[in-house]
Tab-separated table of C-alpha atoms and ligand atoms in Angstrom:
chain	number	residue	atom	x	y	z
A	23	MET	CA	134.183	97.681	83.126
A	24	ASN	CA	132.126	97.506	86.316
A	25	LYS	CA	129.982	94.348	85.918
A	26	GLN	CA	127.988	94.661	89.146
A	27	ASN	CA	124.318	95.552	89.430
A	28	LEU	CA	123.451	99.034	90.645
A	29	SER	CA	121.986	97.551	93.843
A	30	GLN	CA	125.306	95.804	94.591
A	31	PHE	CA	127.694	98.539	93.550
A	32	ASP	CA	125.870	101.639	94.796
A	33	PRO	CA	123.235	100.840	97.427
A	34	GLU	CA	123.030	104.525	98.357
A	35	ILE	CA	121.709	105.610	94.941
A	36	TYR	CA	119.779	102.359	94.442
A	37	GLN	CA	117.914	102.907	97.713
A	38	ALA	CA	117.140	106.523	96.862
A	39	ILE	CA	115.654	105.374	93.533
A	40	LYS	CA	113.577	102.710	95.295
A	41	HIS	CA	112.342	105.261	97.833
A	42	GLU	CA	111.411	107.652	95.056
A	43	GLN	CA	109.578	104.822	93.287
A	44	SER	CA	107.556	104.147	96.453
A	45	ARG	CA	106.837	107.860	96.789
A	46	GLN	CA	105.516	107.920	93.225
A	47	GLU	CA	103.454	104.743	93.809
A	48	GLU	CA	101.965	105.874	97.147
A	49	ASN	CA	101.159	109.549	96.597
A	50	LEU	CA	98.644	111.270	94.369
A	51	GLU	CA	100.757	113.139	91.802
A	52	MET	CA	98.742	116.234	90.934
A	53	ILE	CA	101.428	118.640	89.759
A	54	PRO	CA	100.042	119.392	86.282
A	55	SER	CA	103.472	119.367	84.609
A	56	GLU	CA	104.247	115.817	85.768
A	57	ASN	CA	103.447	112.430	84.322
A	58	PHE	CA	104.573	108.789	84.317
A	59	VAL	CA	106.390	107.382	81.277
A	60	SER	CA	105.874	103.841	79.982
A	61	LEU	CA	108.328	100.964	80.327
A	62	PRO	CA	109.481	101.211	76.664
A	63	VAL	CA	110.281	104.905	77.226
A	64	LEU	CA	112.199	104.044	80.418
A	65	GLN	CA	114.103	101.257	78.650
A	66	THR	CA	115.102	103.578	75.835
A	67	LEU	CA	116.280	106.271	78.256
A	68	GLY	CA	118.535	103.720	79.930
A	69	SER	CA	119.905	102.403	76.636
A	70	ILE	CA	123.474	102.388	75.285
A	71	LEU	CA	122.568	105.330	73.034
A	72	THR	CA	123.851	107.484	75.895
A	73	ASN	CA	127.380	106.447	74.875
A	74	LYS	CA	127.395	108.161	71.501
A	75	TYR	CA	128.495	111.648	70.449
A	76	SER	CA	126.578	112.915	67.413
A	77	GLU	CA	127.118	116.679	67.121
A	78	GLY	CA	125.358	118.021	64.052
A	79	TYR	CA	122.201	116.785	62.344
A	80	VAL	CA	121.001	113.702	60.469
A	81	GLY	CA	123.376	113.050	57.551
A	82	LYS	CA	125.611	115.960	58.622
A	83	ARG	CA	127.466	114.809	61.744
A	84	TYR	CA	130.909	115.847	62.934
A	85	TYR	CA	131.709	112.345	64.223
A	86	GLY	CA	131.843	108.948	62.537
A	87	GLY	CA	129.656	105.989	63.475
A	88	CYS	CA	126.384	107.900	63.496
A	89	GLU	CA	124.419	105.745	61.017
A	90	PHE	CA	122.120	104.220	63.652
A	91	ILE	CA	121.867	107.450	65.603
A	92	ASP	CA	120.651	109.037	62.360
A	93	GLU	CA	117.899	106.400	62.111
A	94	VAL	CA	116.798	107.193	65.643
A	95	GLU	CA	116.792	110.959	65.249
A	96	GLN	CA	115.058	110.813	61.845
A	97	ALA	CA	112.316	108.598	63.312
A	98	ALA	CA	111.771	111.097	66.140
A	99	ILE	CA	111.526	113.948	63.608
A	100	ASP	CA	109.168	112.078	61.255
A	101	ARG	CA	106.861	111.015	64.083
A	102	ALA	CA	106.727	114.520	65.538
A	103	LYS	CA	105.882	115.907	62.091
A	104	LYS	CA	103.043	113.396	61.766
A	105	LEU	CA	101.776	114.058	65.288
A	106	PHE	CA	101.603	117.842	64.968
A	107	GLY	CA	101.634	118.445	61.197
A	108	ALA	CA	104.880	120.409	61.435
A	109	GLU	CA	106.984	121.472	58.438
A	110	HIS	CA	110.295	121.304	60.300
A	111	VAL	CA	111.224	119.750	63.661
A	112	ASN	CA	114.321	119.971	65.854
A	113	VAL	CA	114.284	117.267	68.537
A	114	GLN	CA	117.644	118.164	70.112
A	115	PRO	CA	116.704	120.771	72.772
A	116	LEU	CA	117.607	119.300	76.147
A	117	SER	CA	114.471	120.659	77.797
A	118	GLY	CA	111.787	123.324	77.488
A	119	ALA	CA	113.908	126.234	78.718
A	120	PRO	CA	116.823	125.580	76.307
A	121	ALA	CA	114.281	125.242	73.456
A	122	ASN	CA	112.878	128.694	74.204
A	123	ILE	CA	116.321	130.235	74.627
A	124	ALA	CA	117.446	128.786	71.272
A	125	VAL	CA	114.406	130.387	69.591
A	126	TYR	CA	115.211	133.798	71.120
A	127	PHE	CA	118.834	133.518	69.943
A	128	ALA	CA	117.706	132.400	66.476
A	129	LEU	CA	115.309	135.287	65.884
A	130	LEU	CA	116.302	138.240	68.058
A	131	LYS	CA	119.110	140.722	68.487
A	132	PRO	CA	119.932	142.020	71.987
A	133	GLY	CA	117.341	144.622	72.999
A	134	ASP	CA	114.601	143.292	70.693
A	135	THR	CA	111.087	143.140	72.139
A	136	VAL	CA	109.016	140.029	72.951
A	137	LEU	CA	105.355	140.320	73.965
A	138	GLY	CA	104.346	137.480	76.305
A	139	MET	CA	101.797	136.675	79.016
A	140	ASP	CA	102.234	138.177	82.486
A	141	LEU	CA	103.684	135.586	84.890
A	142	GLU	CA	100.897	136.032	87.451
A	143	HIS	CA	98.382	135.348	84.701
A	144	GLY	CA	99.887	132.011	83.731
A	145	GLY	CA	103.055	132.857	81.765
A	146	HIS	CA	106.328	130.951	82.287
A	147	LEU	CA	109.724	131.894	83.786
A	148	THR	CA	111.369	131.364	80.390
A	149	HIS	CA	109.112	134.034	78.919
A	150	GLY	CA	111.344	136.735	80.330
A	151	HIS	CA	110.925	136.666	84.093
A	152	PRO	CA	113.298	139.255	85.627
A	153	VAL	CA	115.292	136.470	87.393
A	154	THR	CA	116.336	134.958	84.031
A	155	TYR	CA	119.363	135.979	81.960
A	156	MET	CA	117.068	136.287	78.931
A	157	ALA	CA	115.390	139.268	80.621
A	158	LYS	CA	118.787	141.018	80.736
A	159	ILE	CA	119.349	140.493	77.011
A	160	PHE	CA	115.901	141.022	75.485
A	161	ASN	CA	113.025	143.387	76.238
A	162	PHE	CA	109.998	141.432	77.484
A	163	ILE	CA	106.645	143.181	77.685
A	164	ARG	CA	103.315	141.793	78.899
A	165	TYR	CA	99.685	141.105	78.211
A	166	LYS	CA	97.251	139.853	80.847
A	167	THR	CA	93.908	138.132	81.328
A	168	ASN	CA	90.740	140.204	81.779
A	169	ASP	CA	88.272	140.002	84.677
A	170	LYS	CA	86.423	137.154	82.943
A	171	GLY	CA	89.652	135.177	83.136
A	172	LEU	CA	90.252	135.148	79.396
A	173	ILE	CA	93.339	136.375	77.560
A	174	ASP	CA	92.641	140.055	76.945
A	175	TYR	CA	93.066	139.997	73.158
A	176	ASP	CA	92.148	143.702	72.890
A	177	GLN	CA	94.876	144.643	75.345
A	178	LEU	CA	97.293	142.265	73.602
A	179	ARG	CA	96.538	144.056	70.317
A	180	SER	CA	96.957	147.565	71.702
A	181	VAL	CA	100.262	146.681	73.443
A	182	ALA	CA	101.428	145.072	70.182
A	183	ILE	CA	100.509	148.114	68.088
A	184	GLU	CA	102.201	150.441	70.556
A	185	ASN	CA	105.441	148.447	70.992
A	186	LYS	CA	105.875	146.607	67.660
A	187	PRO	CA	107.355	143.414	69.234
A	188	LYS	CA	109.564	141.180	67.103
A	189	ILE	CA	107.863	138.091	68.615
A	190	ILE	CA	104.390	137.568	70.062
A	191	LEU	CA	104.551	134.628	72.436
A	192	ALA	CA	101.520	132.547	73.431
A	193	GLY	CA	101.833	129.654	75.847
A	194	TYR	CA	101.298	129.178	79.541
A	195	SER	CA	102.008	127.093	82.635
A	196	ALA	CA	99.024	127.960	84.797
A	197	TYR	CA	96.326	129.142	82.358
A	198	SER	CA	93.366	126.772	82.116
A	199	ARG	CA	91.438	128.037	79.081
A	200	HIS	CA	91.443	127.480	75.332
A	201	ILE	CA	93.714	129.763	73.322
A	202	ASP	CA	92.560	131.578	70.189
A	203	TRP	CA	95.681	130.976	68.101
A	204	LYS	CA	94.099	132.478	64.970
A	205	LYS	CA	93.308	135.727	66.725
A	206	ILE	CA	96.873	136.037	68.028
A	207	LYS	CA	98.191	135.268	64.535
A	208	GLU	CA	95.963	138.046	63.091
A	209	ILE	CA	97.320	140.564	65.611
A	210	ALA	CA	100.892	139.461	64.871
A	211	ASP	CA	100.326	139.876	61.134
A	212	GLU	CA	98.914	143.353	61.734
A	213	VAL	CA	102.128	144.480	63.478
A	214	GLY	CA	104.584	142.309	61.516
A	215	ALA	CA	105.565	140.102	64.473
A	216	ILE	CA	106.752	136.488	64.389
A	217	THR	CA	104.341	134.109	66.178
A	218	MET	CA	105.734	131.747	68.806
A	219	ALA	CA	103.625	129.247	70.762
A	220	ASP	CA	105.010	127.418	73.788
A	221	ILE	CA	102.745	124.386	74.199
A	222	ALA	CA	104.877	122.728	76.925
A	223	HIS	CA	101.876	122.005	79.151
A	224	ILE	CA	99.225	121.126	76.585
A	225	ALA	CA	101.226	119.300	73.877
A	226	GLY	CA	99.617	115.963	74.815
A	227	LEU	CA	96.123	117.436	74.677
A	228	ILE	CA	96.890	118.869	71.236
A	229	ALA	CA	98.479	115.623	70.002
A	230	GLY	CA	95.417	113.778	71.317
A	231	GLY	CA	93.108	116.082	69.363
A	232	GLN	CA	91.470	117.659	72.434
A	233	MET	CA	92.792	121.215	72.065
A	234	GLU	CA	93.402	123.322	68.984
A	235	ASN	CA	96.835	122.928	67.387
A	236	PRO	CA	98.797	126.164	66.771
A	237	VAL	CA	101.282	124.462	64.410
A	238	PRO	CA	99.291	125.223	61.213
A	239	TYR	CA	99.129	128.942	62.060
A	240	PHE	CA	102.239	129.794	64.042
A	241	ASP	CA	105.792	130.355	62.797
A	242	ILE	CA	107.454	128.671	65.758
A	243	VAL	CA	106.080	126.175	68.294
A	244	THR	CA	108.182	124.979	71.237
A	245	THR	CA	107.286	122.264	73.695
A	246	THR	CA	108.541	119.976	76.401
A	247	THR	CA	108.064	116.264	75.819
A	248	HIS	CA	107.594	115.207	79.455
A	249	LYS	CA	104.346	116.889	80.522
A	250	THR	CA	100.961	115.876	79.002
A	251	LEU	CA	102.854	114.422	76.023
A	252	ARG	CA	104.118	111.735	78.454
A	253	GLY	CA	107.592	111.277	77.012
A	254	PRO	CA	111.092	111.625	78.472
A	255	ARG	CA	112.271	114.904	80.020
A	256	GLY	CA	113.200	117.007	76.998
A	257	GLY	CA	112.326	119.793	74.569
A	258	MET	CA	111.440	120.227	70.907
A	259	ILE	CA	111.046	123.055	68.395
A	260	MET	CA	108.657	122.937	65.439
A	261	CYS	CA	108.693	125.672	62.813
A	262	LYS	CA	107.832	126.735	59.295
A	263	GLU	CA	110.453	125.770	56.722
A	264	LYS	CA	111.382	129.454	56.401
A	265	PHE	CA	112.865	129.452	59.936
A	266	ALA	CA	114.376	125.945	59.828
A	267	LYS	CA	117.999	126.925	59.154
A	268	ASP	CA	118.084	129.659	61.803
A	269	ILE	CA	116.474	127.430	64.438
A	270	ASP	CA	118.810	124.495	63.759
A	271	LYS	CA	121.913	126.721	63.863
A	272	ALA	CA	120.756	128.309	67.113
A	273	VAL	CA	120.285	124.924	68.831
A	274	PHE	CA	123.628	123.563	67.540
A	275	PRO	CA	126.277	124.920	67.477
A	276	GLY	CA	124.796	128.185	68.755
A	277	PHE	CA	123.669	127.042	72.163
A	278	GLN	CA	124.071	123.307	72.824
A	279	GLY	CA	126.759	120.684	72.226
A	280	GLY	CA	126.197	116.996	71.508
A	281	PRO	CA	122.562	115.873	71.524
A	282	HIS	CA	121.386	113.291	74.079
A	283	GLU	CA	120.393	110.512	71.691
A	284	ASN	CA	119.078	108.130	74.362
A	285	ASN	CA	116.652	110.910	75.160
A	286	ILE	CA	115.834	111.598	71.502
A	287	ALA	CA	115.152	107.875	71.002
A	288	ALA	CA	112.825	107.926	74.009
A	289	LYS	CA	111.045	110.925	72.450
A	290	ALA	CA	110.556	108.818	69.283
A	291	VAL	CA	109.039	105.993	71.346
A	292	ALA	CA	106.726	108.399	73.188
A	293	PHE	CA	105.619	109.948	69.871
A	294	LYS	CA	104.772	106.455	68.596
A	295	GLU	CA	102.630	105.986	71.709
A	296	ALA	CA	100.939	109.344	71.130
A	297	LEU	CA	100.123	108.290	67.548
A	298	GLN	CA	98.104	105.259	68.813
A	299	PRO	CA	94.296	105.605	68.988
A	300	ASP	CA	94.219	105.105	72.778
A	301	PHE	CA	96.249	108.285	73.303
A	302	LYS	CA	93.158	110.248	72.177
A	303	GLU	CA	91.164	108.487	74.897
A	304	TYR	CA	93.871	109.374	77.399
A	305	ALA	CA	93.862	113.054	76.392
A	306	LYS	CA	90.062	113.168	76.551
A	307	GLN	CA	89.989	111.571	80.024
A	308	ILE	CA	92.556	114.086	81.341
A	309	ILE	CA	90.079	116.886	80.573
A	310	VAL	CA	87.020	114.949	81.812
A	311	ASN	CA	88.850	114.378	85.103
A	312	ALA	CA	89.839	118.049	85.400
A	313	LYS	CA	86.200	119.089	84.782
A	314	VAL	CA	85.029	116.770	87.593
A	315	LEU	CA	87.535	118.386	89.973
A	316	GLU	CA	86.305	121.816	88.858
A	317	THR	CA	82.649	120.927	89.551
A	318	GLU	CA	83.503	119.475	92.958
A	319	PHE	CA	85.662	122.426	94.036
A	320	LYS	CA	83.036	124.920	92.906
A	321	LYS	CA	80.411	123.035	94.976
A	322	MET	CA	82.688	123.391	98.016
A	323	GLY	CA	83.038	127.148	97.515
A	324	TYR	CA	86.519	127.304	96.012
A	325	THR	CA	87.502	130.083	93.605
A	326	ILE	CA	88.676	128.715	90.243
A	327	CYS	CA	90.924	131.262	88.516
A	328	PHE	CA	90.100	132.076	84.865
A	329	GLY	CA	86.496	130.983	85.604
A	330	GLN	CA	86.896	127.318	84.671
A	331	THR	CA	89.202	124.760	83.086
A	332	ASP	CA	89.270	123.702	79.439
A	333	ASN	CA	92.436	121.654	79.830
A	334	HIS	CA	94.314	119.508	82.361
A	335	LEU	CA	94.815	121.975	85.204
A	336	LEU	CA	93.091	124.112	87.803
A	337	LEU	CA	94.488	127.211	89.429
A	338	ILE	CA	92.659	127.684	92.729
A	339	ASP	CA	92.673	130.961	94.668
A	340	LEU	CA	92.512	130.102	98.388
A	341	THR	CA	92.043	133.656	99.664
A	342	ASN	CA	88.417	133.066	100.725
A	343	LYS	CA	89.483	129.904	102.581
A	344	ASN	CA	91.959	131.846	104.746
A	345	VAL	CA	94.803	129.509	103.800
A	346	SER	CA	97.907	130.458	101.812
A	347	GLY	CA	99.201	128.392	98.885
A	348	LYS	CA	102.260	127.395	100.878
A	349	GLU	CA	100.198	126.221	103.867
A	350	ALA	CA	97.895	124.239	101.604
A	351	GLN	CA	100.829	122.627	99.767
A	352	LYS	CA	102.369	121.592	103.089
A	353	ALA	CA	99.141	120.116	104.463
A	354	LEU	CA	98.473	118.266	101.200
A	355	ASP	CA	102.030	116.890	101.214
A	356	LYS	CA	101.330	115.371	104.635
A	357	ALA	CA	98.113	113.913	103.218
A	358	GLY	CA	100.019	112.286	100.338
A	359	ILE	CA	98.654	114.660	97.692
A	360	THR	CA	101.324	116.488	95.684
A	361	VAL	CA	100.383	119.915	94.266
A	362	ASN	CA	102.267	123.188	93.942
A	363	LYS	CA	101.712	126.621	95.399
A	364	ASN	CA	101.185	129.204	92.667
A	365	MET	CA	100.612	132.907	92.139
A	366	VAL	CA	97.131	133.961	90.994
A	367	PRO	CA	96.105	136.859	88.717
A	368	GLY	CA	96.383	140.116	90.690
A	369	GLU	CA	98.529	138.366	93.338
A	370	THR	CA	98.661	140.247	96.652
A	371	ARG	CA	101.123	137.908	98.433
A	372	THR	CA	104.647	136.765	97.437
A	373	ALA	CA	105.980	134.193	94.936
A	374	MET	CA	107.327	132.060	97.827
A	375	ASP	CA	104.026	132.210	99.725
A	376	PRO	CA	101.342	132.988	97.144
A	377	SER	CA	97.529	132.839	97.351
A	378	GLY	CA	96.899	129.808	95.188
A	379	ILE	CA	97.591	126.201	94.398
A	380	ARG	CA	97.857	124.644	90.960
A	381	LEU	CA	96.835	121.069	90.370
A	382	GLY	CA	96.130	118.818	87.420
A	383	THR	CA	95.122	115.388	86.190
A	384	PRO	CA	97.668	114.061	83.598
A	385	ALA	CA	99.571	111.770	85.984
A	386	LEU	CA	96.494	110.388	87.782
A	387	THR	CA	94.830	109.765	84.413
A	388	THR	CA	97.911	107.778	83.309
A	389	ARG	CA	97.387	105.593	86.398
A	390	GLY	CA	93.877	104.866	85.145
A	391	MET	CA	91.877	107.043	87.524
A	392	LYS	CA	88.512	108.357	86.330
A	393	GLU	CA	85.526	110.477	87.410
A	394	GLU	CA	84.750	108.443	90.528
A	395	GLU	CA	88.281	108.786	91.918
A	396	MET	CA	88.350	112.520	91.115
A	397	LYS	CA	85.276	113.095	93.303
A	398	ILE	CA	86.868	111.266	96.223
A	399	ILE	CA	90.175	113.111	95.777
A	400	ALA	CA	88.512	116.551	95.643
A	401	GLY	CA	86.895	115.721	98.995
A	402	TRP	CA	90.248	114.723	100.493
A	403	ILE	CA	91.905	117.912	99.255
A	404	ASP	CA	89.198	120.023	100.894
A	405	GLU	CA	89.456	118.000	104.117
A	406	ALA	CA	93.250	118.410	104.217
A	407	ILE	CA	93.050	122.164	103.619
A	408	GLN	CA	90.401	122.566	106.334
A	409	ASN	CA	92.495	120.497	108.751
A	410	LYS	CA	95.908	121.865	107.857
A	411	ASP	CA	97.109	121.841	111.474
A	412	ASN	CA	95.546	118.518	112.454
A	413	GLU	CA	98.367	115.964	112.000
A	414	GLU	CA	96.141	113.043	112.900
A	415	LYS	CA	93.554	113.925	110.281
A	416	LEU	CA	96.254	114.444	107.627
A	417	THR	CA	97.751	111.022	108.372
A	418	GLU	CA	94.282	109.505	108.132
A	419	ILE	CA	93.866	110.961	104.634
A	420	LYS	CA	97.361	109.788	103.667
A	421	ASN	CA	96.443	106.220	104.621
A	422	LYS	CA	93.346	106.397	102.406
A	423	VAL	CA	95.477	107.799	99.560
A	424	VAL	CA	97.898	104.873	99.812
A	425	GLU	CA	94.999	102.394	99.753
A	426	LEU	CA	93.454	104.024	96.668
A	427	ASN	CA	96.788	104.017	94.838
A	428	LYS	CA	97.211	100.278	95.454
A	429	LYS	CA	94.281	99.776	93.078
A	430	PHE	CA	96.194	101.672	90.360
A	431	PRO	CA	99.715	100.223	90.394
A	432	LEU	CA	102.298	102.147	88.368
A	433	TYR	CA	105.350	99.989	87.717
A	434	PRO	CA	104.648	96.463	89.014
A	435	GLU	CA	107.298	95.238	86.545
A	436	LEU	CA	109.959	97.206	88.425
A	437	GLU	CA	109.284	95.722	91.863
B	510	PLP	C1	107.589	123.623	81.772
B	510	PLP	C2	107.614	124.772	80.843
B	510	PLP	C3	108.822	125.210	80.258
B	510	PLP	C4	110.183	124.743	80.717
B	510	PLP	O1	110.469	123.437	80.574
B	510	PLP	P1	111.743	122.787	81.322
B	510	PLP	O2	111.786	121.451	80.688
B	510	PLP	O3	111.426	122.772	82.772
B	510	PLP	O4	112.935	123.606	81.010
B	510	PLP	C5	108.742	126.220	79.327
B	510	PLP	N1	107.581	126.789	78.992
B	510	PLP	C6	106.415	126.420	79.552
B	510	PLP	C7	105.149	127.115	79.147
B	510	PLP	C8	106.394	125.422	80.507
B	510	PLP	O5	105.247	125.080	81.081
């Protein structure tokens, strides 16, 4: 066995990791789907659990030697059940996309119809975007937001009545408002559809008690574990007991092979963190911080899509600022502020160069930043966008960003 340290054996990869660590320490991470995991989560991810094959489920494995793996996976399941009040949990999906695909395979036959949110209005690629294989197998149809920026529940209902979808899917990557789960459940019941919520973005806000939880109402709830939930990169499916067998069979052996137990153990550790009282404070501060950004951007004349934010993210339409999303992303990158370009409702440009940017507060809130920092950062973002071609100005902002971040160190233990 190779007994050297990574830094000795493979300086190329070691250096790249160190550079990435500096990038994370020095920049303002405002991509709303990103976060920073704790040291215990990192330790667990790098543990010897990665060595073990454990195809199957707790107590029903194909391989021997799974007694400790079973303890780990059962703990992850029990903690997730406690966190969300779920009847049944599958913690094996490798990420959010495989979790959604497993649900489609569990519940649908080729050609069956799924009603989900339009992509421009905040839906996700895995909800049947034409570039995905799922869109070739199943029939995805759409609902949208209305001109007040809210999910158009009336339109959702009329499309549902007209098309009788097998699944009604609620869950979004760029939508910033509360979701009326009960109303969607009522519509689904009216047309005999299965309800599926994809809470990938807001799982941490739900776990922290700051947004309504769909788990009591919905048949199936999928999530990632690495966004606001602040765990390792991974996925999870929660469902009513009635669907448990079909979901489990679809994940394994239907779609995936051996589960990644180092990852499942890290999920368990992250769920334990989310069950602590201070996680509620964290979730609350994420939203407080996002509201401060909203107030500041509105003062500076920016257009906030969907009217406002109720969660961790803002979708900003830059049309009135005469800057495209791509240009803004590039300028902000130079200023040390990481956001992503994004389509806006009624998009008139292209996906590769859309009209908006999407930004959020989960990662900065993990660093410990609060209202005061949000005000300063909103000012820098505006300054960078206004000076998108002024390299000197952008470097000036970047230097201020680095200074601010020094007050909020991320991983001093990993120096
Ligand atoms: C991020 C996200 C996913 C996909 O998760 P991956 O882990 O990137 O596969 C699915 N659905 C929604 C709503 C998301 O935001």
